[in-house]
CSV table of C-alpha atoms in Angstrom, one decimal:
chain,number,residue,atom,x,y,z
W,942,MET,CA,-22.3,-11.5,17.8
W,943,HIS,CA,-18.8,-11.2,19.3
W,944,PRO,CA,-18.6,-8.3,21.8
W,945,GLY,CA,-15.4,-7.1,20.2
W,946,LEU,CA,-17.0,-7.2,16.7
W,947,ASP,CA,-20.0,-5.2,18.1
W,948,LEU,CA,-17.6,-2.6,19.3
W,949,PHE,CA,-15.7,-2.7,16.0
W,950,MET,CA,-19.0,-1.9,14.1
W,951,GLU,CA,-19.8,0.8,16.6
W,952,LEU,CA,-16.4,2.4,16.0
W,953,CYS,CA,-16.9,2.1,12.2
W,954,TYR,CA,-20.4,3.6,11.9
W,955,ASN,CA,-20.6,6.0,14.8
W,956,ARG,CA,-17.0,7.1,15.3
W,957,THR,CA,-14.8,6.6,12.3
W,958,PHE,CA,-17.3,7.3,9.5
W,959,PRO,CA,-18.1,10.8,10.6
W,960,VAL,CA,-14.4,11.6,10.6
W,961,ILE,CA,-14.1,10.1,7.1
W,962,GLU,CA,-17.1,12.1,6.0
W,963,TRP,CA,-15.3,15.3,7.2
W,964,PHE,CA,-12.2,14.3,5.2
W,965,MET,CA,-14.4,13.8,2.1
W,966,PHE,CA,-16.1,17.1,2.7
W,967,GLU,CA,-12.7,18.8,2.9
W,968,ILE,CA,-11.7,17.1,-0.3
W,969,SER,CA,-14.8,18.3,-2.2
W,970,GLN,CA,-14.8,21.9,-1.1
W,971,LYS,CA,-12.4,23.5,-3.6
W,972,GLN,CA,-13.4,21.9,-7.0
W,973,GLY,CA,-14.2,18.7,-8.7
W,974,LYS,CA,-17.3,18.0,-6.5
W,975,LYS,CA,-18.8,15.7,-9.1
W,976,GLU,CA,-15.7,13.5,-9.1
W,977,VAL,CA,-15.6,13.3,-5.4
W,978,ILE,CA,-19.3,12.6,-5.0
W,979,SER,CA,-19.0,9.9,-7.8
W,980,ALA,CA,-16.0,8.4,-5.9
W,981,ILE,CA,-18.1,8.2,-2.8
W,982,PHE,CA,-21.0,6.4,-4.6
W,983,ILE,CA,-18.5,3.9,-6.1
W,984,ILE,CA,-17.1,3.3,-2.6
W,985,VAL,CA,-20.6,2.8,-1.1
W,986,PHE,CA,-21.7,0.3,-3.8
W,987,ALA,CA,-18.5,-1.7,-3.6
W,988,ALA,CA,-18.5,-1.6,0.3
W,989,ILE,CA,-22.0,-3.0,0.3
W,990,PHE,CA,-20.8,-6.0,-1.7
W,991,VAL,CA,-17.6,-6.5,0.4
W,992,VAL,CA,-19.5,-6.2,3.8
W,993,SER,CA,-22.3,-8.5,2.5
W,994,ASN,CA,-19.7,-11.0,1.3
W,995,LEU,CA,-17.9,-10.9,4.7
W,996,PHE,CA,-21.0,-11.5,6.8
W,997,LEU,CA,-23.4,-13.4,4.5
W,998,GLY,CA,-21.1,-15.1,2.0
W,999,PHE,CA,-20.8,-14.5,-1.7
W,1000,SER,CA,-24.0,-13.7,-3.6
W,1001,LEU,CA,-23.9,-13.3,-7.4
W,1002,PRO,CA,-27.1,-11.0,-7.5
W,1003,VAL,CA,-25.5,-8.7,-4.8
W,1004,TYR,CA,-22.3,-8.7,-6.8
W,1005,LEU,CA,-24.0,-7.8,-10.0
W,1006,ALA,CA,-26.3,-5.2,-8.4
W,1007,THR,CA,-23.5,-3.4,-6.6
W,1008,MET,CA,-20.3,-3.8,-8.7
W,1009,LEU,CA,-21.9,-3.1,-12.1
W,1010,MET,CA,-23.2,0.1,-10.7
W,1011,ALA,CA,-19.8,1.0,-9.3
W,1012,ALA,CA,-18.2,0.1,-12.6
W,1013,GLY,CA,-20.7,2.2,-14.6
W,1014,ILE,CA,-20.0,5.3,-12.5
W,1015,ALA,CA,-16.2,4.6,-12.9
W,1016,PHE,CA,-16.6,4.5,-16.7
W,1017,PHE,CA,-18.1,8.0,-16.8
W,1018,TYR,CA,-15.8,9.4,-14.0
W,1019,PRO,CA,-12.5,7.5,-14.4
W,1020,LEU,CA,-10.6,9.6,-11.8
W,1021,SER,CA,-13.4,8.9,-9.3
W,1022,GLY,CA,-12.8,5.2,-10.0
W,1023,VAL,CA,-9.1,5.5,-9.2
W,1024,TRP,CA,-9.9,7.4,-5.9
W,1025,ALA,CA,-12.5,4.7,-5.0
W,1026,VAL,CA,-10.0,1.9,-5.6
W,1027,ILE,CA,-7.5,3.6,-3.4
W,1028,PHE,CA,-9.9,4.0,-0.5
W,1029,LEU,CA,-11.4,0.5,-0.8
W,1030,THR,CA,-8.0,-1.1,-1.0
W,1031,VAL,CA,-6.8,0.7,2.1
W,1032,VAL,CA,-9.8,-0.3,4.1
W,1033,PHE,CA,-10.9,-3.7,2.9
W,1034,GLU,CA,-7.5,-4.9,1.4
W,1035,ARG,CA,-7.7,-8.5,0.2
W,1036,PHE,CA,-11.5,-8.7,0.6
W,1037,PHE,CA,-11.7,-6.0,-2.2
W,1038,THR,CA,-8.7,-6.9,-4.3
W,1039,LEU,CA,-8.7,-10.7,-4.2
W,1040,GLN,CA,-12.4,-11.7,-4.0
W,1041,SER,CA,-13.3,-14.2,-6.7
W,1042,ILE,CA,-16.7,-14.6,-8.5
W,1043,PHE,CA,-18.4,-17.9,-7.8
W,1044,TRP,CA,-20.8,-19.0,-10.5
W,1045,GLY,CA,-22.2,-22.5,-9.8
W,1046,ARG,CA,-19.2,-24.7,-9.2
W,1047,ASN,CA,-16.8,-22.4,-11.1
W,1048,GLU,CA,-14.5,-19.8,-9.6
W,1049,TRP,CA,-13.6,-16.8,-11.7
W,1050,LYS,CA,-10.8,-14.6,-10.5
W,1051,LEU,CA,-12.2,-11.4,-11.8
W,1052,TYR,CA,-11.8,-9.3,-8.6
W,1053,PRO,CA,-13.8,-6.2,-7.7
W,1054,ILE,CA,-10.7,-4.1,-8.1
W,1055,ASP,CA,-10.3,-5.5,-11.7
W,1056,LEU,CA,-13.9,-4.7,-12.6
W,1057,ILE,CA,-13.6,-1.1,-11.5
W,1058,LEU,CA,-10.1,-0.6,-13.0
W,1059,GLY,CA,-11.4,-2.1,-16.3
W,1060,ALA,CA,-14.2,0.5,-16.3
W,1061,VAL,CA,-11.7,3.2,-15.5
W,1062,ILE,CA,-9.4,2.1,-18.4
W,1063,LEU,CA,-12.3,2.1,-20.9
W,1064,GLY,CA,-13.5,5.4,-19.7
W,1065,THR,CA,-10.0,6.9,-20.0
W,1066,ILE,CA,-9.6,5.5,-23.5
W,1067,PHE,CA,-13.0,7.0,-24.4
W,1068,GLN,CA,-11.9,10.4,-23.2
W,1069,MET,CA,-8.6,10.2,-25.0
W,1070,LEU,CA,-10.4,9.4,-28.3
W,1071,ASN,CA,-12.7,12.4,-27.7
W,1072,GLY,CA,-9.7,14.6,-27.2
W,1073,LYS,CA,-10.5,15.4,-23.6
W,1074,ILE,CA,-7.2,13.9,-22.5
W,1075,LYS,CA,-4.0,14.8,-24.3
W,1076,TRP,CA,-0.9,12.7,-23.9
W,1077,GLN,CA,2.6,12.3,-25.1
W,1078,PHE,CA,4.7,9.3,-24.0
W,1079,LYS,CA,8.2,9.9,-22.8
W,1080,LYS,CA,11.0,7.7,-21.4
W,1081,PRO,CA,9.5,6.9,-18.1
W,1082,ASP,CA,6.3,5.7,-19.8
W,1083,TRP,CA,8.1,3.5,-22.2
W,1084,LEU,CA,10.0,1.9,-19.4
W,1085,VAL,CA,6.7,0.9,-17.7
W,1086,ILE,CA,5.4,-0.3,-21.0
W,1087,GLY,CA,8.6,-2.3,-21.6
W,1088,PHE,CA,8.3,-4.0,-18.2
W,1089,ALA,CA,4.7,-4.9,-18.8
W,1090,VAL,CA,5.4,-6.2,-22.3
W,1091,LEU,CA,8.3,-8.3,-21.0
W,1092,ALA,CA,6.0,-9.8,-18.3
W,1093,ILE,CA,3.5,-10.8,-21.0
W,1094,ALA,CA,6.3,-12.3,-23.1
W,1095,TYR,CA,7.4,-14.3,-20.0
W,1096,PHE,CA,3.9,-15.6,-19.5
W,1097,PHE,CA,3.9,-17.3,-22.9
W,1098,LEU,CA,7.5,-18.4,-22.5
W,1099,SER,CA,6.8,-19.9,-19.0
W,1100,VAL,CA,3.7,-21.7,-20.1
W,1101,GLY,CA,4.9,-22.8,-23.6
W,1102,VAL,CA,8.6,-23.6,-23.0
W,1103,LEU,CA,9.6,-23.5,-19.3
W,1104,GLY,CA,6.8,-25.6,-18.0
W,1105,GLY,CA,5.3,-23.1,-15.5
W,1106,ASP,CA,1.9,-23.6,-13.9
W,1107,MET,CA,-0.7,-21.9,-16.1
W,1108,ALA,CA,-2.8,-20.3,-13.3
W,1109,VAL,CA,0.2,-19.1,-11.3
W,1110,SER,CA,1.9,-17.8,-14.4
W,1111,PHE,CA,-1.1,-15.8,-15.4
W,1112,SER,CA,-1.4,-14.4,-12.0
W,1113,SER,CA,2.2,-13.3,-12.0
W,1114,ALA,CA,1.9,-11.7,-15.5
W,1115,LYS,CA,-1.3,-9.9,-14.4
W,1116,ASN,CA,0.5,-8.3,-11.4
W,1117,TYR,CA,3.4,-7.2,-13.6
W,1118,ALA,CA,1.5,-6.2,-16.7
W,1119,PHE,CA,-2.1,-5.3,-15.8
W,1120,TYR,CA,-1.8,-3.3,-12.5
W,1121,PRO,CA,1.0,-1.1,-13.9
W,1122,LEU,CA,-1.7,0.4,-16.1
W,1123,VAL,CA,-2.8,2.2,-13.0
W,1124,TYR,CA,0.4,4.3,-13.5
W,1125,PHE,CA,-0.9,5.6,-16.8
W,1126,LEU,CA,-4.4,6.2,-15.4
W,1127,VAL,CA,-3.0,8.3,-12.5
W,1128,TRP,CA,-0.8,10.6,-14.6
W,1129,LEU,CA,-3.3,11.0,-17.3
W,1130,LEU,CA,-6.3,11.7,-15.0
W,1131,ALA,CA,-4.6,13.6,-12.1
W,1132,ASN,CA,-3.7,16.4,-14.4
W,1133,SER,CA,-3.7,19.3,-11.9
W,1134,GLN,CA,-2.2,20.0,-8.5
W,1135,GLU,CA,-5.6,19.8,-6.9
W,1136,LYS,CA,-6.4,16.4,-8.3
W,1137,ILE,CA,-3.0,15.1,-7.2
W,1138,LYS,CA,-3.6,16.4,-3.7
W,1139,LYS,CA,-7.1,14.8,-3.6
W,1140,THR,CA,-5.6,11.5,-4.7
W,1141,LEU,CA,-3.3,11.6,-1.6
W,1142,GLN,CA,-6.3,12.7,0.6
W,1143,PHE,CA,-8.2,9.6,-0.3
W,1144,VAL,CA,-5.2,7.6,1.0
W,1145,MET,CA,-5.5,9.7,4.2
W,1146,ALA,CA,-9.2,9.1,4.5
W,1147,GLY,CA,-8.6,5.4,4.2
W,1148,ALA,CA,-5.9,5.6,6.9
W,1149,VAL,CA,-8.5,7.3,9.2
W,1150,ALA,CA,-10.8,4.4,8.7
W,1151,ILE,CA,-8.0,2.0,9.8
W,1152,ILE,CA,-8.3,3.6,13.3
W,1153,ALA,CA,-11.3,1.4,13.8
W,1154,PHE,CA,-9.2,-1.7,13.1
W,1155,ILE,CA,-6.5,-0.5,15.5
W,1156,SER,CA,-9.2,0.0,18.2
W,1157,TYR,CA,-10.6,-3.4,17.6
W,1158,GLY,CA,-7.2,-5.0,17.8
W,1159,ILE,CA,-6.4,-3.3,21.1
W,1160,ILE,CA,-9.7,-4.1,22.8
W,1161,ASN,CA,-10.1,-7.6,21.3
W,1162,GLY,CA,-6.5,-8.6,22.2
W,1163,GLY,CA,-5.7,-9.3,18.5
W,1164,GLY,CA,-6.2,-7.6,15.2
W,1165,LEU,CA,-8.8,-8.3,12.5
W,1166,TRP,CA,-7.3,-10.3,9.5
W,1167,THR,CA,-3.9,-10.8,11.2
W,1168,GLU,CA,-4.2,-14.5,10.7
W,1169,PHE,CA,-2.8,-14.1,7.2
W,1170,THR,CA,0.6,-13.2,8.6
W,1171,PRO,CA,1.5,-15.5,11.6
W,1172,LEU,CA,4.2,-14.4,13.9
W,1173,SER,CA,7.6,-16.2,14.2
W,1174,THR,CA,8.0,-14.9,17.8
W,1175,GLU,CA,5.7,-14.5,20.8
W,1176,GLY,CA,3.0,-11.9,20.8
W,1177,VAL,CA,-0.2,-10.9,19.0
W,1178,ARG,CA,-0.6,-8.3,16.2
W,1179,ILE,CA,-3.2,-5.7,16.9
W,1180,LEU,CA,-3.2,-4.7,13.2
W,1181,ALA,CA,-2.9,-6.6,9.9
W,1182,PHE,CA,0.3,-6.3,7.9
W,1183,SER,CA,-1.4,-4.6,4.9
W,1184,HIS,CA,-3.2,-2.0,7.0
W,1185,ALA,CA,0.1,-1.2,8.8
W,1186,PHE,CA,1.8,-0.8,5.4
W,1187,TYR,CA,-0.8,1.7,4.3
W,1188,LEU,CA,-0.4,3.6,7.6
W,1189,GLY,CA,3.3,3.9,6.8
W,1190,LEU,CA,2.4,5.7,3.6
W,1191,ALA,CA,-0.1,7.9,5.4
W,1192,LEU,CA,2.5,8.8,8.1
W,1193,ILE,CA,5.0,9.8,5.4
W,1194,GLY,CA,2.4,11.9,3.6
W,1195,SER,CA,1.1,13.6,6.7
W,1196,LEU,CA,4.6,14.5,7.9
W,1197,ALA,CA,5.4,16.0,4.5
W,1198,ALA,CA,2.2,18.0,4.5
W,1199,TYR,CA,2.9,19.2,8.1
W,1200,LEU,CA,6.4,20.3,7.1
W,1201,GLY,CA,4.9,22.0,4.1
W,1202,GLY,CA,2.4,23.9,6.2
W,1203,GLU,CA,-0.5,22.1,4.5
W,1204,TRP,CA,-2.2,20.9,7.8
W,1205,LYS,CA,-4.6,23.6,8.9
W,1206,ASN,CA,-5.5,21.8,12.1
W,1207,LYS,CA,-2.3,20.7,13.7
W,1208,THR,CA,-4.1,19.0,16.6
W,1209,TRP,CA,-5.6,16.6,14.1
W,1210,PHE,CA,-2.2,15.9,12.7
W,1211,LEU,CA,-0.7,15.2,16.1
W,1212,ILE,CA,-3.6,12.9,17.1
W,1213,LEU,CA,-3.8,10.9,13.9
W,1214,SER,CA,0.0,10.5,13.5
W,1215,ALA,CA,0.2,9.2,17.0
W,1216,ILE,CA,-2.6,6.6,16.5
W,1217,TRP,CA,-1.2,5.6,13.1
W,1218,ALA,CA,2.3,5.1,14.7
W,1219,VAL,CA,0.7,2.8,17.4
W,1220,GLY,CA,-0.9,0.8,14.6
W,1221,VAL,CA,2.4,0.3,12.7
W,1222,ILE,CA,4.3,-0.6,15.9
W,1223,GLY,CA,1.4,-2.9,17.0
W,1224,SER,CA,1.5,-4.8,13.7
W,1225,LEU,CA,4.8,-6.2,14.8
W,1226,MET,CA,6.0,-6.0,11.2
W,1227,ARG,CA,9.7,-5.4,11.7
W,1228,HIS,CA,10.5,-4.6,8.1
W,1229,LEU,CA,7.9,-1.8,8.1
W,1230,TRP,CA,9.6,-0.3,11.2
W,1231,ILE,CA,12.9,-0.3,9.2
W,1232,ALA,CA,11.4,0.9,6.0
W,1233,LEU,CA,9.5,3.7,7.7
W,1234,ALA,CA,12.5,4.8,9.8
W,1235,VAL,CA,14.8,4.9,6.7
W,1236,ALA,CA,12.2,6.9,4.7
W,1237,LEU,CA,11.6,9.5,7.6
W,1238,VAL,CA,15.3,9.9,8.3
W,1239,PHE,CA,16.0,10.4,4.6
W,1240,LEU,CA,13.3,13.0,4.4
W,1241,LEU,CA,14.5,14.9,7.4
W,1242,ALA,CA,18.0,14.9,5.9
W,1243,LEU,CA,16.6,16.5,2.8
W,1244,ALA,CA,14.4,19.0,4.7
W,1245,THR,CA,15.4,22.6,5.3
W,1246,ARG,CA,16.8,23.7,8.6
W,1247,GLU,CA,13.5,25.3,9.5
W,1248,GLN,CA,11.6,22.1,8.8
W,1249,ARG,CA,14.1,20.1,10.9
W,1250,GLN,CA,13.6,22.5,13.8
W,1251,LYS,CA,9.9,22.1,13.4
W,1252,THR,CA,10.2,18.4,13.5
W,1253,GLY,CA,12.4,18.5,16.5
W,1254,LYS,CA,9.7,20.4,18.4
W,1255,LEU,CA,7.1,17.9,17.3
W,1256,ILE,CA,9.2,14.9,18.5
W,1257,ALA,CA,9.8,16.7,21.8
W,1258,ALA,CA,6.1,17.1,22.3
W,1259,TYR,CA,5.5,13.4,21.5
W,1260,VAL,CA,8.2,12.3,23.8
W,1261,VAL,CA,6.7,14.3,26.7
W,1262,VAL,CA,3.2,12.9,26.1
W,1263,ILE,CA,4.5,9.3,25.6
W,1264,ILE,CA,6.6,9.4,28.8
W,1265,GLY,CA,3.6,10.8,30.7
W,1266,ILE,CA,1.2,8.0,29.4
W,1267,ALA,CA,3.8,5.3,29.9
W,1268,MET,CA,4.5,6.4,33.5
W,1269,THR,CA,0.8,6.4,34.3
W,1270,ILE,CA,0.2,2.9,32.8
W,1271,PHE,CA,3.4,1.6,34.4
W,1272,TYR,CA,2.3,3.0,37.8
W,1273,PHE,CA,-1.2,1.3,37.7
W,1274,SER,CA,0.3,-2.0,36.4
W,1275,LEU,CA,2.7,-2.0,39.4
W,1276,MET,CA,-0.1,-1.1,41.9
W,1277,LEU,CA,-2.3,-3.9,40.4
W,1278,PRO,CA,0.2,-6.7,39.6
W,1279,ARG,CA,-2.6,-9.3,39.0
W,1280,SER,CA,-4.9,-7.1,37.0
W,1281,ALA,CA,-5.6,-7.2,33.3
W,1282,ILE,CA,-3.8,-3.9,32.9
W,1283,HIS,CA,-0.6,-5.5,34.2
W,1284,GLU,CA,-0.9,-8.5,32.0
W,1285,ALA,CA,-1.6,-6.4,28.9
W,1286,VAL,CA,1.3,-4.1,29.5
W,1287,SER,CA,3.6,-7.0,30.1
W,1288,GLY,CA,2.4,-8.8,27.0
W,1289,VAL,CA,2.8,-5.8,24.7
W,1290,THR,CA,6.2,-4.8,26.1
W,1291,SER,CA,7.5,-8.4,25.8
W,1292,ALA,CA,6.2,-8.8,22.2
W,1293,VAL,CA,7.6,-5.5,21.0
W,1294,GLU,CA,10.9,-6.0,22.8
W,1295,GLN,CA,11.3,-9.5,21.4
W,1296,ARG,CA,10.5,-8.4,17.8
W,1297,ALA,CA,12.9,-5.4,18.1
W,1298,SER,CA,15.7,-7.5,19.6
W,1299,SER,CA,15.4,-10.1,16.8
W,1300,LEU,CA,16.4,-7.4,14.4
W,1301,THR,CA,20.0,-7.8,15.5
W,1302,GLY,CA,20.1,-11.0,13.5
W,1303,ASN,CA,18.8,-13.9,15.7
W,1304,SER,CA,19.6,-17.0,13.8
W,1305,GLU,CA,17.0,-18.9,15.7
W,1306,ASP,CA,14.2,-16.7,14.5
W,1307,GLU,CA,12.0,-18.8,12.1
W,1308,SER,CA,11.3,-15.9,9.9
W,1309,PHE,CA,14.9,-15.2,9.2
W,1310,LEU,CA,15.7,-18.8,8.7
W,1311,TRP,CA,12.8,-19.2,6.3
W,1312,ARG,CA,13.8,-16.2,4.2
W,1313,ALA,CA,17.5,-17.2,4.1
W,1314,THR,CA,16.6,-20.7,3.0
W,1315,VAL,CA,14.1,-19.7,0.4
W,1316,TRP,CA,16.4,-17.0,-1.1
W,1317,LYS,CA,19.2,-19.6,-1.3
W,1318,GLU,CA,17.1,-22.2,-3.0
W,1319,ALA,CA,15.6,-19.6,-5.4
W,1320,LEU,CA,19.1,-18.5,-6.5
W,1321,ARG,CA,20.1,-22.1,-6.9
W,1322,GLU,CA,17.2,-22.7,-9.2
W,1323,TYR,CA,18.1,-19.5,-11.1
W,1324,SER,CA,21.7,-20.8,-11.6
W,1325,LYS,CA,20.2,-23.5,-13.8
W,1326,SER,CA,18.9,-20.9,-16.3
W,1327,PRO,CA,21.0,-17.7,-15.7
W,1328,VAL,CA,20.1,-16.1,-19.1
W,1329,LEU,CA,16.3,-16.3,-19.2
W,1330,GLY,CA,15.6,-17.0,-15.5
W,1331,ILE,CA,13.2,-19.8,-14.5
W,1332,GLY,CA,10.0,-18.1,-15.6
W,1333,PHE,CA,6.6,-17.7,-13.9
W,1334,GLY,CA,4.7,-20.5,-12.2
W,1335,GLN,CA,7.7,-22.3,-10.6
W,1336,ALA,CA,8.3,-23.4,-7.1
W,1337,VAL,CA,11.3,-24.3,-4.9
W,1338,PHE,CA,11.6,-27.1,-2.3
W,1339,ILE,CA,12.9,-26.0,1.1
W,1340,GLU,CA,13.9,-28.1,4.1
W,1341,ILE,CA,14.5,-26.5,7.6
W,1342,GLY,CA,15.0,-29.3,10.1
W,1343,ARG,CA,11.8,-31.2,10.2
W,1344,TYR,CA,10.0,-28.5,8.2
W,1345,TRP,CA,9.5,-29.3,4.5
W,1346,ASP,CA,7.6,-27.1,2.0
W,1347,LEU,CA,7.2,-26.3,-1.6
W,1348,VAL,CA,7.2,-22.5,-2.0
W,1349,GLU,CA,6.1,-20.7,-5.1
W,1350,VAL,CA,8.8,-18.5,-6.3
W,1351,ARG,CA,6.4,-15.5,-6.6
W,1352,ASN,CA,6.0,-15.8,-2.8
W,1353,VAL,CA,9.7,-15.5,-2.0
W,1354,HIS,CA,9.8,-12.5,0.4
W,1355,ASN,CA,11.9,-10.2,-1.8
W,1356,SER,CA,10.4,-8.6,-4.9
W,1357,PRO,CA,13.6,-7.7,-6.7
W,1358,LEU,CA,14.9,-11.2,-6.1
W,1359,VAL,CA,11.6,-12.7,-7.4
W,1360,ILE,CA,11.9,-10.6,-10.6
W,1361,PHE,CA,15.5,-11.6,-11.0
W,1362,VAL,CA,14.9,-15.3,-10.5
W,1363,GLN,CA,11.8,-15.4,-12.8
W,1364,MET,CA,12.8,-12.9,-15.5
W,1365,GLY,CA,16.6,-13.0,-15.4
W,1366,LEU,CA,18.9,-10.1,-15.9
W,1367,ALA,CA,16.6,-8.5,-18.5
W,1368,GLY,CA,13.7,-8.3,-15.9
W,1369,LEU,CA,15.8,-7.0,-13.0
W,1370,GLY,CA,17.8,-4.6,-15.2
W,1371,LEU,CA,14.6,-3.1,-16.7
W,1372,PHE,CA,12.9,-2.8,-13.3
W,1373,GLY,CA,16.1,-1.3,-11.8
W,1374,TRP,CA,16.3,1.2,-14.7
W,1375,LEU,CA,12.6,2.1,-14.2
W,1376,GLY,CA,13.1,2.6,-10.4
W,1377,TRP,CA,16.2,4.7,-10.8
W,1378,THR,CA,14.5,6.9,-13.4
W,1379,PHE,CA,11.5,7.7,-11.2
W,1380,ALA,CA,13.8,8.1,-8.1
W,1381,GLN,CA,15.7,10.8,-10.1
W,1382,MET,CA,12.5,12.5,-11.1
W,1383,ALA,CA,11.2,12.5,-7.5
W,1384,TRP,CA,14.6,13.8,-6.2
W,1385,LYS,CA,14.6,16.8,-8.6
W,1386,GLN,CA,11.0,17.7,-7.6
W,1387,ALA,CA,11.3,17.0,-3.9
W,1388,ARG,CA,12.2,20.5,-2.7
W,1389,ARG,CA,9.5,22.3,-4.8
W,1390,ASP,CA,6.5,21.3,-2.8
W,1391,TRP,CA,5.3,19.0,0.0
W,1392,VAL,CA,3.6,16.6,-2.5
W,1393,SER,CA,6.8,15.8,-4.3
W,1394,PHE,CA,8.5,15.5,-0.9
W,1395,ALA,CA,5.9,13.0,0.2
W,1396,LEU,CA,6.2,11.0,-3.0
W,1397,LEU,CA,10.0,10.7,-2.6
W,1398,GLY,CA,9.6,9.5,0.9
W,1399,ALA,CA,7.0,6.9,-0.2
W,1400,LEU,CA,9.3,5.7,-3.0
W,1401,ILE,CA,12.1,5.2,-0.4
W,1402,TYR,CA,9.7,3.4,1.9
W,1403,TYR,CA,8.8,1.0,-0.9
W,1404,GLY,CA,12.4,0.5,-1.9
W,1405,VAL,CA,13.3,-0.8,1.5
W,1406,ALA,CA,10.1,-2.8,2.1
W,1407,PHE,CA,10.6,-4.5,-1.3
W,1408,LEU,CA,13.5,-6.5,0.2
W,1409,PHE,CA,11.4,-8.3,2.8
W,1410,GLN,CA,8.0,-9.1,1.2
W,1411,PRO,CA,6.5,-10.0,-2.2
W,1412,TYR,CA,5.0,-6.5,-2.8
W,1413,LEU,CA,4.7,-6.4,-6.5
W,1414,GLU,CA,3.4,-10.0,-6.5
W,1415,ALA,CA,0.3,-9.0,-4.6
W,1416,ASN,CA,-2.1,-6.5,-6.0
W,1417,LEU,CA,-3.2,-5.1,-2.7
W,1418,LEU,CA,0.4,-4.1,-1.9
W,1419,GLY,CA,1.9,-3.4,-5.4
W,1420,ILE,CA,-0.8,-1.2,-6.7
W,1421,PHE,CA,0.3,1.8,-4.6
W,1422,PHE,CA,3.8,1.5,-6.1
W,1423,TRP,CA,2.4,2.2,-9.5
W,1424,ILE,CA,0.1,5.0,-8.1
W,1425,ILE,CA,3.2,6.7,-6.6
W,1426,LEU,CA,5.1,6.4,-9.9
W,1427,GLY,CA,2.0,7.9,-11.7
W,1428,LEU,CA,1.9,10.8,-9.3
W,1429,ILE,CA,5.6,11.5,-9.7
W,1430,ARG,CA,5.0,11.5,-13.5
W,1431,ALA,CA,2.0,13.8,-13.1
W,1432,GLN,CA,4.1,16.2,-10.9
W,1433,GLY,CA,6.8,16.2,-13.5
W,1434,LYS,CA,4.4,17.0,-16.3
W,1435,LEU,CA,3.0,19.9,-14.3
W,1436,SER,CA,6.5,21.2,-13.8
W,1437,GLU,CA,7.3,21.0,-17.5
W,1438,GLN,CA,4.1,22.9,-18.3
W,1439,ALA,CA,5.0,25.6,-15.8
W,1440,LYS,CA,8.5,26.2,-17.2
W,1441,PRO,CA,7.5,28.1,-20.4
W,1442,TYR,CA,5.3,30.3,-18.2
W,1443,GLU,CA,8.2,31.0,-15.8
W,1444,ASN,CA,10.6,31.7,-18.7
W,1445,THR,CA,8.1,34.1,-20.3
W,1446,ARG,CA,7.5,35.9,-17.0
W,1447,ASN,CA,11.2,36.3,-16.4
W,1448,GLN,CA,11.9,37.9,-19.8
């Protein structure tokens, strides 16, 4: 086995998992132990399948033995299923969310995430029919339903009238109509402040697991699963794009918790935040740097004076530590100019510097050229059908010098633009209305507690990132958007329930 992979497994099983176990223990201490334990069992069963599939290849008996057990538990404990989906997506990303079933020569795109979510949906409906879950749909809910219904309508329109590819059209409709159901699952099931916090803690636990991937990337000289996002400049990513994106969410949540006094052990916060920041920077994903910076600056602007002072002290401590480490590494690299340390430092510095400098708008950067060309061609196609849009399952032809390609519109690196081109003004208008409604809800709740503060930051983070990648068009990226909206709705529901009590108390 590869030495780097040996070390990676060592970090996973002997170093990272004990920390994750501590996180899980902390989650289960207050209440809802059955739900947390059930989530852990779902995670274990699903992880056995994913790891087996990675090392041994797909096995239908293993799939049935593990995933049916996981789905069965998720049916009886729906919230546990949601928590498990969060953790498994953060850790295994596409190998959990996009793994097909192979039966003979046939490929069935029923992913592990779909099976668990299907069980969660059925379990939730069962509890609703039994009266265990009470619900009343309001404007935000109808907006999500409206967007999903519009996507379904566009699927039939695309296949029947606009000539879209059947498989691609179905995939697009699934991302826009099926995964938004997670929004309803979250706000219906996370019906207390403790459950909302635990939902966020499962994200944090997954982010802790990603530390093993960061370590592997640093030691191996290249990150695991980074081949799915090749660089347009020199350098090597130490962390995959999706993992870096999840770490951005974790950083926003951990900072909000720190400012809200939620972190009992501040040392852990300082260590984890620093490691996560290294992962985000080492991913060399420029748009994540921008999105995270915008979200953090916005949160600090909204923070109280005391919280800003607290953050200032935190930044000062980090600066001192970073300068000390940098000077030490720089000293040894100068003293040993032909050593591996010198080459590694030079390589990392050059890669980060080149990626950062390209943000000024380097017209020779292949990534910028590709995006500009694809956006232009997508809008040109849209101009042919400005009322309805071009529908799902379409592609645009691009030519950049000697580079020719046929790019699926759903892969255009800009989610709002993809919605606009495919679903016209109706789709973009409805999605914009939906986003604005939840942004207002998050804004009103942001000063009440650290959870709402974190959710607002995560929504801003998504809003910026949307402009650079197809987030809603990939389940491993888009699902957290619907989870965030669901948590915002759940927070709003709790606030509404608290108002009558507050009014009675003040009389």
